[in-house]
């Protein structure tokens, strides 16, 4: 938490839209690169992959978004936004050089200290890949790569045009220290890669669960069918992590909007182990 948010956690940090990029052919996903307007905010903003921020637009409201950039990419923050309703549509229309407010970093983030010295299996689907992108970029940074052993990434989208961060995926494909498997539900005439649903591709790749943590983020249906595959590969519940997406308001454990059982998803999560989720009421 920064000094500013310790004083007043509802006070947004002023940022500027440095760059806006349409990510997908259906134009439903847009990435915003935000720069800090105040040097002290840039210096004080410390986060871990898996955390999120509330982005606010005057007259429209605020909404939570996972941080897609890595802590190793200093000076700016990246968010990828799916056009869903009021705030997200406004974020799709916001122009470069416009000012915007953010509150954060919020939530717990991925337990990177647990991953140290282990293998990591990252499974992503759709636009939930944002915070996984943060995690992967963080671990691939030269200062951090030695922290974990093998990294396998399985990432799927419905169609090739809906894949995020295509240039970066192409660069990652060339790396020898990362096993990246990109898959789509339906290919097109130009698609030379894998075709298949993420849970089936996981079964095919069959990574060893020995000394391995799994992190999985994606649509509920993908997660539902992926968990049994991880069980079949003998991943213990406490070595599987996922990030929950609940309706949120305050983002800091005050309003009671996001709780599941005794947990506030915004404060105690959004990242939980499957061992924790197993003990919760099944309304997530
Ligand atoms: C921790 C966290 C991280 C998130 N990260 C991202 C991200 O990186 N990129 C991204 O695009 N979105 C992300 N979301 C979802 C995003 O917050 C919602 O899409 C957003 O709040 C919708 O706001 P809106 O004003 O545009 O929609 P509204 O006008 O409020 O609603 C439009 C429609 O979206 C539905 N909706 C609204 N919020 C949610 C929600 N949280 N879950 C499911 N359905 C919802 C409503 O029921 C309605 O049908 C995240 C959510 C959470 C909790
Ligand atoms: S969003 Fe208010 S308590 Fe979690």
Short mmCIF file of C-alpha atoms and ligand atoms in Angstrom, two decimals:
data_model
loop_
_atom_site.label_atom_id
_atom_site.label_comp_id
_atom_site.label_asym_id
_atom_site.label_seq_id
_atom_site.Cartn_x
_atom_site.Cartn_y
_atom_site.Cartn_z
CA UNK A 1 0.00 0.00 0.00
CA UNK A 2 1.31 3.46 -0.81
CA UNK A 3 1.49 6.32 1.74
CA UNK A 4 -1.38 7.99 -0.15
CA UNK A 5 -3.70 4.97 0.16
CA UNK A 6 -2.73 4.44 3.80
CA UNK A 7 -4.01 7.97 4.49
CA UNK A 8 -7.21 7.58 2.44
CA UNK A 9 -7.77 4.28 0.61
CA UNK A 10 -10.59 5.82 -1.46
CA UNK A 11 -8.35 8.53 -2.96
CA UNK A 12 -7.51 7.68 -6.58
CA UNK A 13 -3.96 8.07 -7.89
CA UNK A 14 -3.97 10.38 -10.93
CA UNK A 15 -2.69 8.64 -14.07
CA UNK A 16 -2.56 9.47 -17.77
CA UNK A 17 -3.41 7.16 -20.68
CA UNK A 18 -0.09 6.86 -22.50
CA UNK A 19 -1.16 4.30 -25.05
CA UNK A 20 -4.38 2.50 -26.00
CA UNK A 21 -4.32 -0.63 -28.16
CA UNK A 22 -7.13 -2.75 -29.52
CA UNK A 23 -6.09 -6.35 -28.74
CA UNK A 24 -8.60 -8.54 -30.54
CA UNK A 25 -10.32 -8.75 -33.91
CA UNK A 26 -13.77 -8.45 -32.32
CA UNK A 27 -12.54 -5.13 -30.77
CA UNK A 28 -13.96 -6.16 -27.37
CA UNK A 29 -10.57 -6.06 -25.64
CA UNK A 30 -8.50 -2.93 -25.31
CA UNK A 31 -5.22 -2.49 -23.48
CA UNK A 32 -4.47 0.77 -21.69
CA UNK A 33 -0.94 1.71 -20.73
CA UNK A 34 -1.19 4.21 -17.85
CA UNK A 35 1.59 6.51 -16.70
CA UNK A 36 1.86 8.10 -13.24
CA UNK A 37 1.33 11.85 -13.15
CA UNK A 38 3.27 12.23 -9.91
CA UNK A 39 6.79 10.93 -9.47
CA UNK A 40 6.18 10.02 -5.82
CA UNK A 41 3.21 7.82 -6.83
CA UNK A 42 5.38 6.01 -9.39
CA UNK A 43 8.04 5.46 -6.71
CA UNK A 44 5.60 4.29 -4.03
CA UNK A 45 3.44 1.99 -6.17
CA UNK A 46 4.65 -1.55 -5.36
CA UNK A 47 2.69 -4.60 -6.43
CA UNK A 48 2.94 -8.32 -7.05
CA UNK A 49 1.47 -10.16 -10.06
CA UNK A 50 -2.14 -11.13 -9.43
CA UNK A 51 -3.11 -7.87 -7.69
CA UNK A 52 -5.71 -5.55 -9.15
CA UNK A 53 -6.74 -1.88 -9.19
CA UNK A 54 -10.01 0.03 -9.29
CA UNK A 55 -10.00 2.24 -12.40
CA UNK A 56 -12.27 5.27 -12.23
CA UNK A 57 -13.71 7.58 -14.85
CA UNK A 58 -15.41 10.80 -13.80
CA UNK A 59 -19.17 10.58 -14.25
CA UNK A 60 -19.12 6.86 -15.01
CA UNK A 61 -17.82 5.10 -11.91
CA UNK A 62 -15.07 2.64 -11.08
CA UNK A 63 -14.44 -1.03 -11.68
CA UNK A 64 -11.74 -3.58 -10.74
CA UNK A 65 -9.15 -4.82 -13.25
CA UNK A 66 -6.17 -7.14 -12.82
CA UNK A 67 -2.78 -5.55 -13.43
CA UNK A 68 -1.47 -6.98 -16.70
CA UNK A 69 1.99 -5.41 -16.50
CA UNK A 70 4.80 -6.88 -14.46
CA UNK A 71 6.40 -5.16 -11.45
CA UNK A 72 9.63 -5.37 -13.48
CA UNK A 73 8.12 -2.98 -16.07
CA UNK A 74 8.62 0.23 -14.12
CA UNK A 75 6.92 3.56 -14.61
CA UNK A 76 3.61 2.48 -16.10
CA UNK A 77 0.75 0.07 -15.49
CA UNK A 78 -1.10 -1.96 -18.07
CA UNK A 79 -4.72 -3.13 -17.99
CA UNK A 80 -6.65 -5.11 -20.60
CA UNK A 81 -10.34 -4.34 -20.58
CA UNK A 82 -13.26 -6.35 -21.89
CA UNK A 83 -16.17 -4.18 -22.97
CA UNK A 84 -19.01 -5.30 -20.66
CA UNK A 85 -21.04 -2.29 -19.49
CA UNK A 86 -20.89 1.32 -18.33
CA UNK A 87 -17.33 1.73 -17.00
CA UNK A 88 -15.67 -0.68 -19.42
CA UNK A 89 -17.34 0.99 -22.43
CA UNK A 90 -16.07 4.36 -21.18
CA UNK A 91 -12.59 2.81 -20.87
CA UNK A 92 -12.90 1.68 -24.48
CA UNK A 93 -13.61 5.24 -25.55
CA UNK A 94 -11.04 7.04 -23.43
CA UNK A 95 -8.41 8.74 -25.56
CA UNK A 96 -4.64 8.79 -25.24
CA UNK A 97 -3.37 11.63 -23.01
CA UNK A 98 -6.65 11.63 -21.00
CA UNK A 99 -6.42 11.56 -17.22
CA UNK A 100 -7.79 8.65 -15.24
CA UNK A 101 -7.82 7.61 -11.57
CA UNK A 102 -6.72 4.31 -10.06
CA UNK A 103 -6.94 2.85 -6.56
CA UNK A 104 -4.53 0.12 -5.67
CA UNK A 105 -2.70 -2.13 -5.69
CA UNK A 106 -5.49 -4.21 -4.14
CA UNK A 107 -5.79 -7.87 -3.13
CA UNK A 108 -3.16 -10.46 -2.31
CA UNK A 109 -1.60 -11.51 -5.65
CA UNK A 110 0.06 -14.83 -6.53
CA UNK A 111 2.15 -16.46 -3.77
CA UNK A 112 5.45 -16.18 -5.65
CA UNK A 113 7.48 -17.11 -2.57
CA UNK A 114 5.82 -20.56 -2.62
CA UNK A 115 6.75 -21.03 -6.29
CA UNK A 116 10.46 -20.44 -5.62
CA UNK A 117 12.58 -23.47 -6.46
CA UNK A 118 9.56 -25.29 -7.96
CA UNK A 119 8.16 -25.89 -11.43
CA UNK A 120 5.22 -23.76 -12.48
CA UNK A 121 2.29 -24.68 -14.66
CA UNK A 122 0.27 -21.65 -15.81
CA UNK A 123 -3.12 -22.27 -17.41
CA UNK A 124 -5.09 -19.40 -18.90
CA UNK A 125 -8.16 -18.89 -21.01
CA UNK A 126 -9.70 -15.78 -22.57
CA UNK A 127 -9.03 -12.34 -21.18
CA UNK A 128 -8.34 -13.68 -17.68
CA UNK A 129 -4.83 -14.14 -19.09
CA UNK A 130 -4.05 -10.55 -17.99
CA UNK A 131 -2.63 -11.24 -14.52
CA UNK A 132 -1.03 -14.47 -15.76
CA UNK A 133 0.80 -12.33 -18.31
CA UNK A 134 2.04 -10.23 -15.37
CA UNK A 135 3.24 -13.36 -13.56
CA UNK A 136 4.99 -14.82 -16.61
CA UNK A 137 6.67 -11.54 -17.58
CA UNK A 138 7.84 -11.13 -13.97
CA UNK A 139 9.34 -14.63 -13.81
CA UNK A 140 10.98 -14.34 -17.24
CA UNK A 141 12.80 -11.18 -16.20
CA UNK A 142 16.55 -11.92 -15.96
CA UNK A 143 16.54 -11.02 -12.24
CA UNK A 144 13.79 -13.54 -11.48
CA UNK A 145 14.06 -16.41 -13.97
CA UNK A 146 16.27 -18.48 -11.66
CA UNK A 147 13.69 -18.25 -8.87
CA UNK A 148 11.60 -21.06 -10.41
CA UNK A 149 12.55 -24.21 -12.34
CA UNK A 150 10.54 -25.16 -15.45
CA UNK A 151 7.67 -22.97 -16.60
CA UNK A 152 4.91 -24.45 -18.74
CA UNK A 153 2.15 -22.16 -20.01
CA UNK A 154 -1.06 -23.37 -21.65
CA UNK A 155 -3.10 -20.48 -22.98
CA UNK A 156 -6.26 -20.75 -25.00
CA UNK A 157 -8.74 -18.47 -26.73
CA UNK A 158 -11.85 -19.22 -28.75
CA UNK A 159 -10.29 -18.05 -32.03
CA UNK A 160 -6.82 -16.87 -33.16
CA UNK A 161 -8.06 -13.26 -33.41
CA UNK A 162 -9.05 -13.32 -29.75
CA UNK A 163 -5.58 -14.14 -28.41
CA UNK A 164 -4.05 -11.35 -26.30
CA UNK A 165 -0.49 -10.01 -26.55
CA UNK A 166 0.25 -11.76 -29.85
CA UNK A 167 3.70 -10.23 -30.40
CA UNK A 168 4.80 -11.20 -26.93
CA UNK A 169 3.45 -14.75 -27.36
CA UNK A 170 5.53 -15.04 -30.55
CA UNK A 171 8.64 -13.91 -28.64
CA UNK A 172 7.92 -16.33 -25.79
CA UNK A 173 7.51 -19.21 -28.29
CA UNK A 174 11.18 -18.76 -29.21
CA UNK A 175 12.47 -19.02 -25.65
CA UNK A 176 14.13 -22.23 -24.54
CA UNK A 177 13.35 -21.57 -20.85
CA UNK A 178 9.58 -21.56 -21.32
CA UNK A 179 7.27 -24.25 -22.69
CA UNK A 180 4.41 -22.24 -24.18
CA UNK A 181 1.44 -24.05 -25.69
CA UNK A 182 -1.11 -21.76 -27.35
CA UNK A 183 -4.38 -23.27 -28.41
CA UNK A 184 -7.66 -22.12 -29.96
CA UNK A 185 -11.10 -23.70 -29.95
CA UNK A 186 -11.49 -23.04 -33.69
CA UNK A 187 -8.62 -22.30 -36.05
CA UNK A 188 -8.80 -20.34 -39.30
CA UNK A 189 -7.01 -20.71 -42.63
CA UNK A 190 -3.88 -18.96 -41.31
CA UNK A 191 -3.70 -20.73 -37.97
CA UNK A 192 -0.80 -23.21 -37.82
CA UNK A 193 -0.94 -23.82 -34.07
CA UNK A 194 -2.87 -26.15 -31.84
CA UNK A 195 -6.64 -26.53 -31.96
CA UNK A 196 -8.37 -27.86 -28.86
CA UNK A 197 -10.00 -26.87 -25.59
CA UNK A 198 -7.65 -25.97 -22.75
CA UNK A 199 -8.60 -28.94 -20.47
CA UNK A 200 -7.98 -31.40 -23.34
CA UNK A 201 -4.67 -29.75 -24.24
CA UNK A 202 -3.64 -29.99 -20.59
CA UNK A 203 -4.39 -33.72 -20.69
CA UNK A 204 -2.31 -34.02 -23.85
CA UNK A 205 0.66 -32.01 -22.54
CA UNK A 206 0.39 -33.92 -19.24
CA UNK A 207 2.93 -31.93 -17.20
CA UNK A 208 4.31 -33.72 -14.16
CA UNK A 209 2.82 -32.58 -10.87
CA UNK A 210 6.03 -33.40 -9.04
CA UNK A 211 7.45 -30.32 -7.34
CA UNK A 212 5.01 -28.23 -9.41
CA UNK A 213 2.52 -25.48 -8.60
CA UNK A 214 -0.39 -24.79 -10.95
CA UNK A 215 -1.97 -21.38 -11.47
CA UNK A 216 -5.19 -21.27 -13.43
CA UNK A 217 -7.31 -18.32 -14.56
CA UNK A 218 -10.09 -18.26 -17.09
CA UNK A 219 -13.80 -18.56 -17.69
CA UNK A 220 -15.70 -20.56 -15.04
CA UNK A 221 -16.49 -23.31 -17.54
CA UNK A 222 -12.79 -23.74 -18.41
CA UNK A 223 -11.83 -23.91 -14.74
CA UNK A 224 -14.61 -26.41 -14.04
CA UNK A 225 -13.28 -28.83 -16.65
CA UNK A 226 -9.60 -28.18 -15.92
CA UNK A 227 -9.70 -28.97 -12.19
CA UNK A 228 -10.50 -32.69 -12.74
CA UNK A 229 -7.62 -32.93 -15.23
CA UNK A 230 -5.27 -31.46 -12.62
CA UNK A 231 -6.62 -33.97 -10.09
CA UNK A 232 -5.95 -36.78 -12.57
CA UNK A 233 -2.37 -35.49 -12.89
CA UNK A 234 -2.18 -35.71 -9.07
CA UNK A 235 -1.81 -32.03 -8.27
CA UNK A 236 -2.55 -31.62 -4.55
CA UNK A 237 -5.28 -29.06 -3.76
CA UNK A 238 -2.84 -26.80 -1.93
CA UNK A 239 -0.62 -26.54 -5.01
CA UNK A 240 -3.38 -25.24 -7.30
CA UNK A 241 -4.12 -21.49 -7.27
CA UNK A 242 -6.80 -19.53 -9.04
CA UNK A 243 -8.05 -15.95 -9.05
CA UNK A 244 -11.73 -15.33 -8.34
CA UNK A 245 -13.73 -12.64 -10.09
CA UNK A 246 -16.56 -11.38 -7.88
CA UNK A 247 -18.66 -8.25 -8.09
CA UNK A 248 -16.76 -5.65 -6.06
CA UNK A 249 -17.32 -2.14 -4.84
CA UNK A 250 -14.82 -0.85 -2.27
CA UNK A 251 -12.04 -3.35 -3.05
CA UNK A 252 -10.68 -3.04 0.49
CA UNK A 253 -12.87 -5.30 2.64
CA UNK A 254 -15.28 -2.63 3.89
CA UNK A 255 -18.56 -2.89 1.97
CA UNK A 256 -19.20 -6.65 2.23
CA UNK A 257 -20.09 -6.89 -1.46
CA UNK A 258 -17.65 -9.63 -2.40
CA UNK A 259 -17.51 -12.05 0.48
CA UNK A 260 -17.72 -15.82 0.17
CA UNK A 261 -18.12 -17.39 3.59
CA UNK A 262 -15.62 -15.65 5.88
CA UNK A 263 -13.38 -14.45 3.04
CA UNK A 264 -13.50 -11.06 1.35
CA UNK A 265 -12.42 -11.81 -2.21
CA UNK A 266 -11.09 -8.25 -2.62
CA UNK A 267 -8.87 -8.38 0.48
CA UNK A 268 -8.15 -12.03 1.28
CA UNK A 269 -8.04 -12.84 -2.46
CA UNK A 270 -8.61 -12.63 -5.33
CA UNK A 271 -6.01 -15.46 -5.41
CA UNK A 272 -6.97 -18.60 -3.48
CA UNK A 273 -5.67 -22.14 -3.38
CA UNK A 274 -8.02 -24.92 -4.32
CA UNK A 275 -7.56 -26.23 -0.75
CA UNK A 276 -9.06 -22.94 0.53
CA UNK A 277 -11.88 -22.96 -2.03
CA UNK A 278 -12.82 -26.52 -1.14
CA UNK A 279 -13.80 -25.32 2.34
CA UNK A 280 -15.98 -22.43 1.08
CA UNK A 281 -19.69 -22.43 0.21
CA UNK A 282 -19.98 -23.33 -3.49
CA UNK A 283 -21.30 -19.96 -4.67
CA UNK A 284 -18.18 -18.87 -6.56
C1 LIG B 1 -10.42 -8.84 -9.14
C2 LIG B 1 -11.02 -8.59 -10.49
C3 LIG B 1 -10.22 -8.46 -11.60
C4 LIG B 1 -10.79 -8.19 -12.86
N1 LIG B 1 -9.94 -8.05 -13.92
C5 LIG B 1 -10.46 -7.75 -15.12
C6 LIG B 1 -9.59 -7.53 -16.22
O1 LIG B 1 -8.35 -7.61 -16.12
N2 LIG B 1 -10.17 -7.19 -17.41
C7 LIG B 1 -11.53 -7.08 -17.55
O2 LIG B 1 -11.99 -6.75 -18.64
N3 LIG B 1 -12.37 -7.29 -16.52
C8 LIG B 1 -11.87 -7.61 -15.31
N4 LIG B 1 -12.72 -7.81 -14.25
C9 LIG B 1 -14.18 -7.68 -14.49
C10 LIG B 1 -14.57 -6.20 -14.50
O3 LIG B 1 -14.36 -5.65 -13.22
C11 LIG B 1 -16.05 -6.05 -14.88
O4 LIG B 1 -16.24 -6.44 -16.21
C12 LIG B 1 -16.48 -4.60 -14.71
O5 LIG B 1 -16.61 -4.32 -13.34
C13 LIG B 1 -17.76 -4.30 -15.44
O6 LIG B 1 -18.04 -2.92 -15.21
P1 LIG B 1 -19.05 -2.12 -16.15
O7 LIG B 1 -19.42 -0.86 -15.44
O8 LIG B 1 -18.48 -1.97 -17.51
O9 LIG B 1 -20.26 -3.12 -16.24
P2 LIG B 1 -21.73 -2.93 -15.62
O10 LIG B 1 -22.42 -1.85 -16.39
O11 LIG B 1 -21.65 -2.80 -14.13
O12 LIG B 1 -22.32 -4.35 -15.96
C14 LIG B 1 -22.36 -4.86 -17.31
C15 LIG B 1 -22.54 -6.36 -17.28
O13 LIG B 1 -21.37 -7.00 -16.72
C16 LIG B 1 -21.73 -7.80 -15.62
N5 LIG B 1 -20.65 -7.70 -14.62
C17 LIG B 1 -20.24 -6.56 -14.01
N6 LIG B 1 -19.23 -6.83 -13.16
C18 LIG B 1 -18.99 -8.15 -13.24
C19 LIG B 1 -18.05 -9.03 -12.62
N7 LIG B 1 -17.17 -8.64 -11.70
N8 LIG B 1 -18.12 -10.33 -12.95
C20 LIG B 1 -19.01 -10.77 -13.85
N9 LIG B 1 -19.90 -9.99 -14.48
C21 LIG B 1 -19.88 -8.70 -14.18
C22 LIG B 1 -23.07 -7.25 -15.14
O14 LIG B 1 -23.86 -8.25 -14.52
C23 LIG B 1 -23.72 -6.81 -16.43
O15 LIG B 1 -24.33 -7.90 -17.09
C24 LIG B 1 -12.19 -8.07 -12.99
C25 LIG B 1 -13.02 -8.22 -11.87
C26 LIG B 1 -12.45 -8.46 -10.64
C27 LIG B 1 -13.33 -8.59 -9.45
S1 LIG B 2 -15.55 -5.17 -2.48
FE1 LIG B 2 -16.12 -4.24 -0.60
S2 LIG B 2 -15.68 -5.81 0.82
FE2 LIG B 2 -14.87 -6.58 -1.04
#
